[in-house]
Tab-separated table of C-alpha atoms and ligand atoms in Angstrom:
chain	number	residue	atom	x	y	z
A	1190	MET	CA	76.805	103.257	128.595
A	1191	ASN	CA	79.991	101.316	127.903
A	1192	LEU	CA	83.179	103.394	127.713
A	1193	PHE	CA	83.836	102.418	124.099
A	1194	GLU	CA	80.307	103.304	123.083
A	1195	LYS	CA	80.644	106.729	124.671
A	1196	LYS	CA	83.961	107.242	122.932
A	1197	ALA	CA	82.451	106.204	119.569
A	1198	LEU	CA	79.690	108.773	119.936
A	1199	GLU	CA	82.185	111.483	120.797
A	1200	LEU	CA	84.534	110.660	117.935
A	1201	ASP	CA	81.686	110.598	115.419
A	1202	GLN	CA	80.520	114.019	116.615
A	1203	LYS	CA	84.006	115.463	116.179
A	1204	ASP	CA	84.593	113.818	112.781
A	1205	SER	CA	85.055	116.518	110.132
A	1206	LEU	CA	84.590	113.958	107.328
A	1207	ALA	CA	81.316	112.566	108.716
A	1208	HIS	CA	79.153	114.280	106.074
A	1209	PHE	CA	80.838	112.342	103.259
A	1210	LYS	CA	78.769	109.316	104.240
A	1211	ASN	CA	75.733	111.116	102.769
A	1212	ARG	CA	77.308	111.092	99.361
A	1213	PHE	CA	76.806	107.315	99.240
A	1214	VAL	CA	73.791	105.042	99.132
A	1215	ASN	CA	73.411	103.706	102.668
A	1216	ASP	CA	71.205	101.141	104.379
A	1217	SER	CA	70.585	101.847	108.052
A	1218	ASN	CA	70.272	98.147	108.828
A	1219	LEU	CA	73.695	97.340	107.411
A	1220	ILE	CA	77.251	97.972	108.556
A	1221	TYR	CA	79.460	97.624	105.530
A	1222	LEU	CA	83.046	96.671	106.337
A	1223	ASP	CA	83.943	95.491	102.852
A	1224	GLY	CA	84.767	98.737	101.061
A	1225	ASN	CA	88.217	97.221	100.522
A	1226	SER	CA	86.626	94.669	98.161
A	1227	LEU	CA	83.777	96.629	96.573
A	1228	GLY	CA	83.339	100.303	97.428
A	1229	LYS	CA	79.849	101.713	98.030
A	1230	LEU	CA	77.780	103.404	95.327
A	1231	PRO	CA	78.153	107.212	95.281
A	1232	LYS	CA	74.758	108.910	94.815
A	1233	ALA	CA	76.248	111.114	92.075
A	1234	THR	CA	76.964	107.979	90.046
A	1235	ILE	CA	73.269	107.122	89.786
A	1236	ALA	CA	72.343	110.358	88.011
A	1237	ALA	CA	75.501	110.386	85.894
A	1238	SER	CA	75.003	106.809	84.749
A	1239	ALA	CA	71.318	107.395	83.975
A	1240	SER	CA	72.257	110.371	81.824
A	1241	LEU	CA	75.008	108.382	80.151
A	1242	LEU	CA	72.502	105.691	79.198
A	1243	GLU	CA	69.599	107.911	78.189
A	1244	ASN	CA	71.328	110.891	76.625
A	1245	GLN	CA	74.739	109.781	75.507
A	1246	TRP	CA	73.990	106.256	74.385
A	1247	GLY	CA	70.216	106.547	73.880
A	1248	ASN	CA	70.017	109.849	72.023
A	1249	ARG	CA	73.440	110.795	70.811
A	1250	LEU	CA	74.503	107.260	69.886
A	1251	ILE	CA	77.843	107.095	68.081
A	1252	ARG	CA	78.175	110.882	68.084
A	1253	SER	CA	78.975	110.540	71.795
A	1254	TRP	CA	82.394	109.125	70.959
A	1255	ASN	CA	83.624	112.514	69.848
A	1256	GLU	CA	81.373	114.501	72.174
A	1257	GLU	CA	82.137	112.697	75.429
A	1258	TRP	CA	83.702	109.289	75.375
A	1259	ILE	CA	87.016	109.405	73.571
A	1260	ASP	CA	88.463	111.741	76.183
A	1261	LEU	CA	86.895	110.072	79.225
A	1262	SER	CA	89.856	107.838	80.031
A	1263	ASN	CA	92.133	110.925	79.982
A	1264	VAL	CA	89.871	112.932	82.247
A	1265	ILE	CA	89.760	110.155	84.837
A	1266	SER	CA	93.453	109.310	84.464
A	1267	LYS	CA	94.314	112.882	85.427
A	1268	LYS	CA	92.253	112.605	88.595
A	1269	ILE	CA	93.882	109.304	89.527
A	1270	ALA	CA	97.303	110.859	88.817
A	1271	LYS	CA	96.561	113.533	91.422
A	1272	LEU	CA	95.666	110.882	93.938
A	1273	VAL	CA	98.805	108.808	93.467
A	1274	GLY	CA	101.388	111.569	92.996
A	1275	ALA	CA	102.011	111.004	89.282
A	1276	GLN	CA	102.147	113.320	86.262
A	1277	PRO	CA	98.856	113.465	84.313
A	1278	ASP	CA	100.527	111.711	81.361
A	1279	GLU	CA	101.880	108.854	83.437
A	1280	ILE	CA	98.516	107.213	84.185
A	1281	PHE	CA	96.256	105.241	81.859
A	1282	VAL	CA	92.873	104.010	83.067
A	1283	GLY	CA	91.347	101.101	81.153
A	1284	ASP	CA	91.435	97.288	80.942
A	1285	THR	CA	91.708	95.318	84.206
A	1286	THR	CA	94.302	95.015	86.944
A	1287	SER	CA	95.496	91.557	85.928
A	1288	LEU	CA	95.660	92.549	82.262
A	1289	ASN	CA	97.585	95.731	83.060
A	1290	LEU	CA	99.907	93.723	85.243
A	1291	TYR	CA	100.484	91.289	82.397
A	1292	LYS	CA	101.370	94.114	80.017
A	1293	LEU	CA	103.790	95.765	82.409
A	1294	VAL	CA	105.457	92.574	83.647
A	1295	TYR	CA	106.006	91.505	80.055
A	1296	ALA	CA	107.386	94.946	79.172
A	1297	ALA	CA	109.709	94.978	82.187
A	1298	LEU	CA	111.074	91.493	81.493
A	1299	GLU	CA	111.670	92.300	77.867
A	1300	PHE	CA	113.432	95.502	78.923
A	1301	GLY	CA	115.613	93.628	81.424
A	1302	LYS	CA	116.623	90.998	78.888
A	1303	GLY	CA	119.554	88.902	80.100
A	1304	LYS	CA	118.440	89.119	83.733
A	1305	GLU	CA	116.434	86.125	84.789
A	1306	LYS	CA	115.099	86.660	88.272
A	1307	ILE	CA	111.641	87.892	89.264
A	1308	ILE	CA	111.030	88.566	92.937
A	1309	THR	CA	107.674	88.806	94.660
A	1310	ASP	CA	106.296	87.828	98.059
A	1311	ALA	CA	103.843	85.291	99.443
A	1312	LEU	CA	101.528	88.075	100.666
A	1313	ASN	CA	100.884	89.219	97.121
A	1314	PHE	CA	97.466	88.761	95.528
A	1315	PRO	CA	97.332	85.253	94.004
A	1316	SER	CA	96.188	86.573	90.607
A	1317	ASP	CA	99.426	88.568	90.453
A	1318	LEU	CA	101.419	85.406	91.064
A	1319	TYR	CA	99.434	83.558	88.384
A	1320	VAL	CA	100.288	86.282	85.866
A	1321	LEU	CA	103.986	85.843	86.665
A	1322	GLU	CA	103.705	82.065	86.501
A	1323	GLY	CA	101.939	82.235	83.144
A	1324	LEU	CA	104.500	84.573	81.615
A	1325	VAL	CA	107.383	82.395	82.737
A	1326	ASN	CA	105.587	79.315	81.456
A	1327	GLN	CA	104.788	80.825	78.070
A	1328	HIS	CA	107.367	83.455	77.138
A	1329	PHE	CA	110.218	83.804	79.595
A	1330	LYS	CA	111.082	80.164	80.122
A	1331	LYS	CA	114.492	80.728	81.680
A	1332	HIS	CA	113.212	83.123	84.327
A	1333	GLN	CA	112.949	82.089	87.968
A	1334	ILE	CA	110.270	83.413	90.302
A	1335	GLU	CA	111.398	83.836	93.907
A	1336	ILE	CA	108.616	84.192	96.437
A	1337	VAL	CA	109.732	85.805	99.686
A	1338	GLY	CA	108.005	84.790	102.952
A	1339	ASP	CA	105.067	82.534	103.744
A	1340	SER	CA	101.419	83.238	102.901
A	1341	ASN	CA	100.507	83.214	106.590
A	1342	ASP	CA	103.058	85.888	107.471
A	1343	VAL	CA	101.612	89.164	108.658
A	1344	LEU	CA	104.499	91.248	107.341
A	1345	ILE	CA	107.775	91.095	105.441
A	1346	GLU	CA	110.897	92.960	106.494
A	1347	ASN	CA	112.733	95.071	103.907
A	1348	GLU	CA	115.808	93.008	104.616
A	1349	ALA	CA	114.086	89.796	103.482
A	1350	ILE	CA	113.446	91.420	100.095
A	1351	ASN	CA	116.902	92.950	99.955
A	1352	LYS	CA	118.548	89.573	100.495
A	1353	GLN	CA	117.017	88.245	97.278
A	1354	LEU	CA	117.826	91.279	95.125
A	1355	ASP	CA	120.898	91.022	92.938
A	1356	LEU	CA	122.156	92.173	89.556
A	1357	ASN	CA	120.336	89.257	87.931
A	1358	THR	CA	116.958	90.623	89.112
A	1359	ALA	CA	114.870	91.916	86.221
A	1360	LEU	CA	111.802	92.758	88.274
A	1361	LEU	CA	110.547	93.054	91.825
A	1362	THR	CA	106.756	93.162	92.086
A	1363	LEU	CA	104.760	93.619	95.285
A	1364	SER	CA	101.417	94.830	96.571
A	1365	LEU	CA	101.901	98.116	98.400
A	1366	VAL	CA	99.189	97.049	100.858
A	1367	THR	CA	98.733	93.287	101.038
A	1368	TYR	CA	95.212	91.975	100.595
A	1369	LYS	CA	95.098	89.646	103.586
A	1370	SER	CA	97.019	91.125	106.501
A	1371	SER	CA	96.919	94.769	105.313
A	1372	PHE	CA	100.717	95.031	105.655
A	1373	MET	CA	102.060	98.146	103.950
A	1374	TYR	CA	105.552	98.358	102.523
A	1375	ASN	CA	107.608	101.529	102.559
A	1376	MET	CA	107.543	102.155	98.820
A	1377	LYS	CA	110.427	104.589	98.729
A	1378	GLU	CA	112.771	102.349	100.710
A	1379	ILE	CA	111.974	99.277	98.621
A	1380	ASN	CA	112.452	101.218	95.372
A	1381	GLU	CA	115.866	102.352	96.584
A	1382	LEU	CA	116.931	98.821	97.448
A	1383	ALA	CA	115.864	97.519	94.041
A	1384	HIS	CA	117.333	100.417	92.104
A	1385	ALA	CA	120.654	99.822	93.847
A	1386	LYS	CA	120.635	96.458	92.048
A	1387	ASN	CA	119.439	97.987	88.797
A	1388	SER	CA	116.100	96.220	89.020
A	1389	LEU	CA	112.708	97.634	88.124
A	1390	VAL	CA	109.863	97.621	90.657
A	1391	LEU	CA	106.192	97.149	89.800
A	1392	TRP	CA	103.688	98.012	92.540
A	1393	ASP	CA	100.139	96.734	92.768
A	1394	LEU	CA	98.209	99.565	94.406
A	1395	SER	CA	94.806	97.827	94.465
A	1396	HIS	CA	94.424	97.705	98.253
A	1397	ALA	CA	96.260	100.989	98.751
A	1398	VAL	CA	94.782	103.560	96.382
A	1399	GLY	CA	92.133	105.600	98.174
A	1400	ALA	CA	93.182	103.965	101.460
A	1401	VAL	CA	96.634	105.441	102.036
A	1402	PRO	CA	98.523	108.418	100.591
A	1403	ILE	CA	100.713	107.394	97.650
A	1404	ASP	CA	103.377	109.495	95.957
A	1405	LEU	CA	104.721	107.569	92.987
A	1406	ASN	CA	106.969	110.365	91.725
A	1407	LYS	CA	108.472	111.242	95.088
A	1408	SER	CA	109.040	107.561	95.835
A	1409	ASN	CA	110.775	107.231	92.470
A	1410	ALA	CA	108.418	104.448	91.381
A	1411	ASP	CA	108.951	102.770	88.005
A	1412	LEU	CA	105.696	100.944	87.317
A	1413	ALA	CA	102.350	100.393	89.017
A	1414	VAL	CA	98.862	99.024	88.490
A	1415	GLY	CA	95.749	99.467	90.598
A	1416	CYS	CA	92.105	98.727	90.949
A	1417	THR	CA	89.247	101.259	90.984
A	1418	TYR	CA	86.362	99.260	92.432
A	1419	LYS	CA	87.715	99.016	95.988
A	1420	TYR	CA	88.487	102.232	97.881
A	1421	LEU	CA	87.842	104.249	94.697
A	1422	ASN	CA	84.164	103.251	94.518
A	1423	GLY	CA	84.152	102.752	90.751
A	1424	GLY	CA	81.631	99.878	90.733
A	1425	PRO	CA	81.897	96.106	90.221
A	1426	GLY	CA	84.625	95.232	87.739
A	1427	ALA	CA	85.383	98.878	86.940
A	1428	PRO	CA	88.464	99.377	84.735
A	1429	ALA	CA	91.862	99.465	86.412
A	1430	PHE	CA	94.796	101.825	85.858
A	1431	LEU	CA	98.467	101.564	85.129
A	1432	TYR	CA	101.404	103.886	85.722
A	1433	VAL	CA	104.644	104.024	83.776
A	1434	LYS	CA	107.284	106.547	84.835
A	1435	LYS	CA	107.819	109.131	82.100
A	1436	SER	CA	111.463	108.213	81.468
A	1437	LEU	CA	110.501	104.552	80.939
A	1438	GLN	CA	107.645	105.150	78.537
A	1439	GLU	CA	109.700	105.171	75.380
A	1440	LYS	CA	111.850	102.255	76.530
A	1441	LEU	CA	109.018	99.823	77.237
A	1442	ARG	CA	106.746	98.049	74.767
A	1443	ASN	CA	103.163	96.972	75.194
A	1444	PRO	CA	103.145	93.232	74.379
A	1445	ILE	CA	99.556	93.412	73.110
A	1446	TRP	CA	99.601	95.127	69.758
A	1447	SER	CA	96.146	96.471	68.981
A	1448	TRP	CA	94.422	99.493	67.613
A	1449	PHE	CA	94.122	101.549	70.796
A	1450	SER	CA	97.878	101.373	71.327
A	1451	HIS	CA	98.500	102.235	67.667
A	1452	GLU	CA	99.908	105.602	66.702
A	1453	LYS	CA	96.849	106.370	64.546
A	1454	PRO	CA	94.033	103.892	65.160
A	1455	PHE	CA	91.595	105.658	62.856
A	1456	ASP	CA	93.909	105.627	59.859
A	1457	PHE	CA	93.202	101.884	59.722
A	1458	ASN	CA	96.679	101.082	58.443
A	1459	LEU	CA	97.376	97.415	57.896
A	1460	ASN	CA	100.593	97.513	59.885
A	1461	TYR	CA	101.191	98.158	63.520
A	1462	GLN	CA	102.995	101.277	64.614
A	1463	PRO	CA	103.004	101.821	68.385
A	1464	GLY	CA	101.821	105.181	69.676
A	1465	GLU	CA	103.809	107.324	72.045
A	1466	GLY	CA	103.451	108.097	75.706
A	1467	ILE	CA	101.239	106.332	78.186
A	1468	HIS	CA	98.592	105.554	75.549
A	1469	LYS	CA	100.714	102.950	73.941
A	1470	PHE	CA	99.810	100.742	76.924
A	1471	ALA	CA	96.099	100.732	76.014
A	1472	VAL	CA	94.506	97.762	74.252
A	1473	SER	CA	90.869	98.202	73.314
A	1474	THR	CA	87.858	100.442	72.996
A	1475	PRO	CA	87.244	101.778	76.517
A	1476	SER	CA	84.305	100.154	78.377
A	1477	ILE	CA	82.451	103.414	78.717
A	1478	LEU	CA	79.599	102.137	80.911
A	1479	SER	CA	81.968	100.870	83.564
A	1480	LEU	CA	84.601	103.548	83.098
A	1481	ALA	CA	82.273	106.524	83.617
A	1482	PRO	CA	81.392	105.757	87.278
A	1483	VAL	CA	85.096	105.784	88.188
A	1484	ASP	CA	84.954	109.556	87.696
A	1485	GLN	CA	82.464	110.091	90.532
A	1486	GLY	CA	84.133	107.479	92.730
A	1487	VAL	CA	87.557	109.105	92.523
A	1488	SER	CA	86.093	112.597	92.857
A	1489	VAL	CA	84.640	111.829	96.298
A	1490	VAL	CA	88.075	110.698	97.484
A	1491	LEU	CA	89.730	113.838	96.077
A	1492	ASP	CA	87.080	116.056	97.666
A	1493	ALA	CA	87.686	114.547	101.096
A	1494	GLY	CA	91.473	114.691	100.633
A	1495	MET	CA	93.710	111.655	100.940
A	1496	GLU	CA	95.642	113.064	103.908
A	1497	ASN	CA	92.401	113.686	105.826
A	1498	LEU	CA	91.134	110.222	104.975
A	1499	ARG	CA	94.363	108.662	106.190
A	1500	ILE	CA	94.149	110.505	109.522
A	1501	LYS	CA	90.618	109.200	110.003
A	1502	SER	CA	91.535	105.689	108.860
A	1503	VAL	CA	94.426	105.503	111.345
A	1504	ALA	CA	92.247	106.829	114.172
A	1505	GLN	CA	89.467	104.362	113.350
A	1506	SER	CA	91.934	101.493	113.083
A	1507	SER	CA	93.359	102.317	116.528
A	1508	PHE	CA	89.848	102.457	117.951
A	1509	LEU	CA	88.998	99.111	116.360
A	1510	LEU	CA	92.220	97.482	117.547
A	1511	ALA	CA	91.566	98.625	121.118
A	1512	LEU	CA	88.039	97.191	120.906
A	1513	ILE	CA	89.344	93.896	119.539
A	1514	GLU	CA	91.907	93.672	122.352
A	1515	GLU	CA	89.248	94.299	124.957
A	1516	GLU	CA	86.348	92.249	123.627
A	1517	LEU	CA	87.576	89.648	121.143
A	1518	ILE	CA	91.041	88.489	122.190
A	1519	PRO	CA	89.549	86.876	125.328
A	1520	LEU	CA	87.208	84.923	123.021
A	1521	GLY	CA	89.993	83.257	121.059
A	1522	PHE	CA	90.573	85.813	118.300
A	1523	LYS	CA	94.005	86.797	117.057
A	1524	ILE	CA	94.978	89.994	115.262
A	1525	ALA	CA	96.537	89.127	111.905
A	1526	SER	CA	97.550	92.633	110.821
A	1527	PRO	CA	100.580	94.733	111.754
A	1528	LEU	CA	100.015	96.672	114.971
A	1529	GLU	CA	101.980	99.755	113.918
A	1530	SER	CA	99.871	102.085	111.816
A	1531	GLU	CA	102.718	103.057	109.470
A	1532	LYS	CA	102.961	99.409	108.425
A	1533	ARG	CA	99.243	98.995	107.792
A	1534	GLY	CA	96.702	99.929	105.131
A	1535	SER	CA	93.035	100.489	105.955
A	1536	HIS	CA	91.703	97.069	106.893
A	1537	ILE	CA	92.291	94.834	109.868
A	1538	ALA	CA	92.304	91.054	109.735
A	1539	ILE	CA	91.297	88.971	112.715
A	1540	GLN	CA	91.500	85.207	112.948
A	1541	HIS	CA	89.370	82.672	114.718
A	1542	SER	CA	89.181	78.906	114.238
A	1543	GLU	CA	85.456	79.396	113.421
A	1544	GLY	CA	86.188	82.408	111.199
A	1545	TYR	CA	84.117	81.255	108.248
A	1546	ARG	CA	80.951	80.500	110.227
A	1547	ILE	CA	81.279	83.678	112.310
A	1548	ASN	CA	81.520	85.569	109.042
A	1549	GLN	CA	78.285	83.866	107.851
A	1550	ALA	CA	76.472	84.764	111.082
A	1551	MET	CA	77.506	88.406	110.648
A	1552	ILE	CA	76.248	88.560	107.073
A	1553	GLN	CA	73.045	86.530	107.536
A	1554	PRO	CA	71.899	87.041	111.117
A	1555	LYS	CA	69.046	84.767	112.195
A	1556	VAL	CA	68.267	86.769	115.339
A	1557	GLY	CA	67.106	90.115	113.973
A	1558	ALA	CA	70.481	91.764	114.499
A	1559	LYS	CA	71.967	94.326	112.121
A	1560	ILE	CA	73.648	92.853	109.064
A	1561	ILE	CA	77.407	93.260	109.119
A	1562	ILE	CA	79.402	92.615	105.974
A	1563	PRO	CA	83.118	91.947	106.330
A	1564	ASP	CA	84.795	89.378	104.137
A	1565	PHE	CA	86.533	86.116	104.625
A	1566	ARG	CA	89.961	85.071	103.390
A	1567	PRO	CA	91.258	81.551	104.014
A	1568	PRO	CA	92.324	79.859	106.135
A	1569	ASN	CA	90.447	81.723	108.890
A	1570	ASN	CA	90.718	85.473	108.399
A	1571	ILE	CA	87.855	87.891	108.784
A	1572	ARG	CA	88.805	91.172	107.137
A	1573	LEU	CA	87.289	94.314	108.597
A	1574	GLY	CA	87.612	97.045	105.986
A	1575	ILE	CA	87.649	100.654	107.104
A	1576	ALA	CA	86.598	102.950	104.273
A	1577	PRO	CA	86.818	106.261	106.142
A	1578	LEU	CA	84.512	107.998	103.637
A	1579	TYR	CA	81.496	106.217	105.054
A	1580	ILE	CA	82.447	104.211	108.142
A	1581	THR	CA	81.514	105.632	111.553
A	1582	TYR	CA	83.123	104.849	114.890
A	1583	MET	CA	79.736	103.565	116.021
A	1584	ASP	CA	79.762	101.096	113.103
A	1585	LEU	CA	83.013	99.674	114.455
A	1586	TYR	CA	81.694	99.544	117.996
A	1587	GLU	CA	78.506	97.759	116.921
A	1588	ALA	CA	80.365	95.337	114.672
A	1589	VAL	CA	82.616	94.189	117.487
A	1590	GLN	CA	79.680	93.817	119.900
A	1591	ARG	CA	77.943	91.699	117.303
A	1592	ILE	CA	80.979	89.459	116.755
A	1593	LYS	CA	81.269	89.085	120.510
A	1594	ASN	CA	77.635	87.985	120.726
A	1595	ILE	CA	77.971	85.502	117.901
A	1596	VAL	CA	80.869	83.807	119.666
A	1597	GLU	CA	79.589	84.027	123.240
A	1598	PHE	CA	76.243	82.498	122.330
A	1599	LYS	CA	77.792	80.119	119.787
A	1600	GLU	CA	75.411	81.494	117.192
A	1601	TYR	CA	77.823	80.442	114.427
A	1602	GLU	CA	76.961	76.793	115.107
A	1603	LYS	CA	73.742	77.261	113.129
A	1604	TYR	CA	75.763	77.857	109.968
A	1605	SER	CA	77.277	75.497	107.466
A	1606	LYS	CA	81.021	75.113	106.999
A	1607	LYS	CA	80.526	74.847	103.267
A	1608	LYS	CA	81.999	77.865	101.492
A	1609	ALA	CA	80.076	80.113	99.087
A	1610	LEU	CA	81.469	80.694	95.589
A	1611	VAL	CA	82.420	84.325	96.214
A	1612	THR	CA	83.644	85.114	99.716
B	715	PLP	C1	91.474	93.340	93.692
B	715	PLP	C2	92.853	93.094	93.253
B	715	PLP	C3	93.112	92.756	91.926
B	715	PLP	C4	91.971	92.592	90.957
B	715	PLP	O1	92.337	92.121	89.723
B	715	PLP	P1	91.286	92.138	88.522
B	715	PLP	O2	92.080	91.730	87.375
B	715	PLP	O3	90.754	93.549	88.425
B	715	PLP	O4	90.189	91.187	88.853
B	715	PLP	C5	94.421	92.569	91.550
B	715	PLP	N1	95.444	92.707	92.442
B	715	PLP	C6	95.204	93.037	93.741
B	715	PLP	C7	96.338	93.210	94.704
B	715	PLP	C8	93.912	93.230	94.181
B	715	PLP	O5	93.661	93.539	95.450
């Protein structure tokens, strides 16, 4: 038995979180390394969603609004608040990440009127950049967007951000963990740098929440948004969340005036009067069918404990990096993630000139091998996501052996270079 294989067996036996895998729907012929894009389905969600459909919608119909649904967003928001170190009334779950980002960027720019600089980085999620571009194009025409770094960079130094910050900066917005390289900023340090220049900071937590410990209050964070269908296992397109620091809530306005942000939506007044607190950042009737599963998804993470999950994620990442060094670097792969664990989230990107076709061979093996699902991000990154709730050390060992085989036997040559619509 290979040394790494032996080690994988040992580490799995010692893993105190191993039983959490049973709380998800698993397929023994599949190694799923894409929990950073779409988390697995918790078994508890199946029963809860069936009951939601049959009992709450089917039988109780509109009575369910008062019985169950109107408070659902609050219940889940409180759980997310626990996970990200916020007060229960600083989190709102609903709408989508991009929409929440739009609302908060707009609010921050309006608040920082007179200042005309927006800073972000080239590692940020493109949709986030599009939101900024759109707002500058449509509403804040004098604002300038400064993009720090290059999209192929693995990491950005604090100093590179600091250099751009000045008293004309209305907003700095970054992903805490970047989607491609998995680089993780030090949130507290960045907040301090920005606050020294009187600028607000908006964090996108999508690739961080459920993957790394976050303490918004202790880091003195102003604003944040985040996704629930990645490491929070909320299901495809599940509603996102937003965070507004208590002291900013009365100073900021939601740019989308609608009934769910109204002070009294069910008075049906003809004029708009914004509500108070975090709820004034809502827009519409909550999407109950996709919101409800977020409850079970977040609960599994809370049950395991974010600190415990981080310890396992770091240990698994080190194991995977050692395997990559040993088996894949000699085959032409490069590591495209930071090597220090404190600068990294919970996925590891590797690059190969045949990255796309290798990725295809992993997902659709033609040789009876196990299916391995990572994902691909251009130009040639294969992202290996480590969701410590359900990934085993043996999964990582087998995945690397499989990649090695695909390259050694040039199995990828059987695949087309043409890209699928969703990668
Ligand atoms: C996944 C992700 C999103 C998703 O945005 P949606 O509007 O929910 O589609 C946004 N930002 C980041 C950083 C992400 O990783």
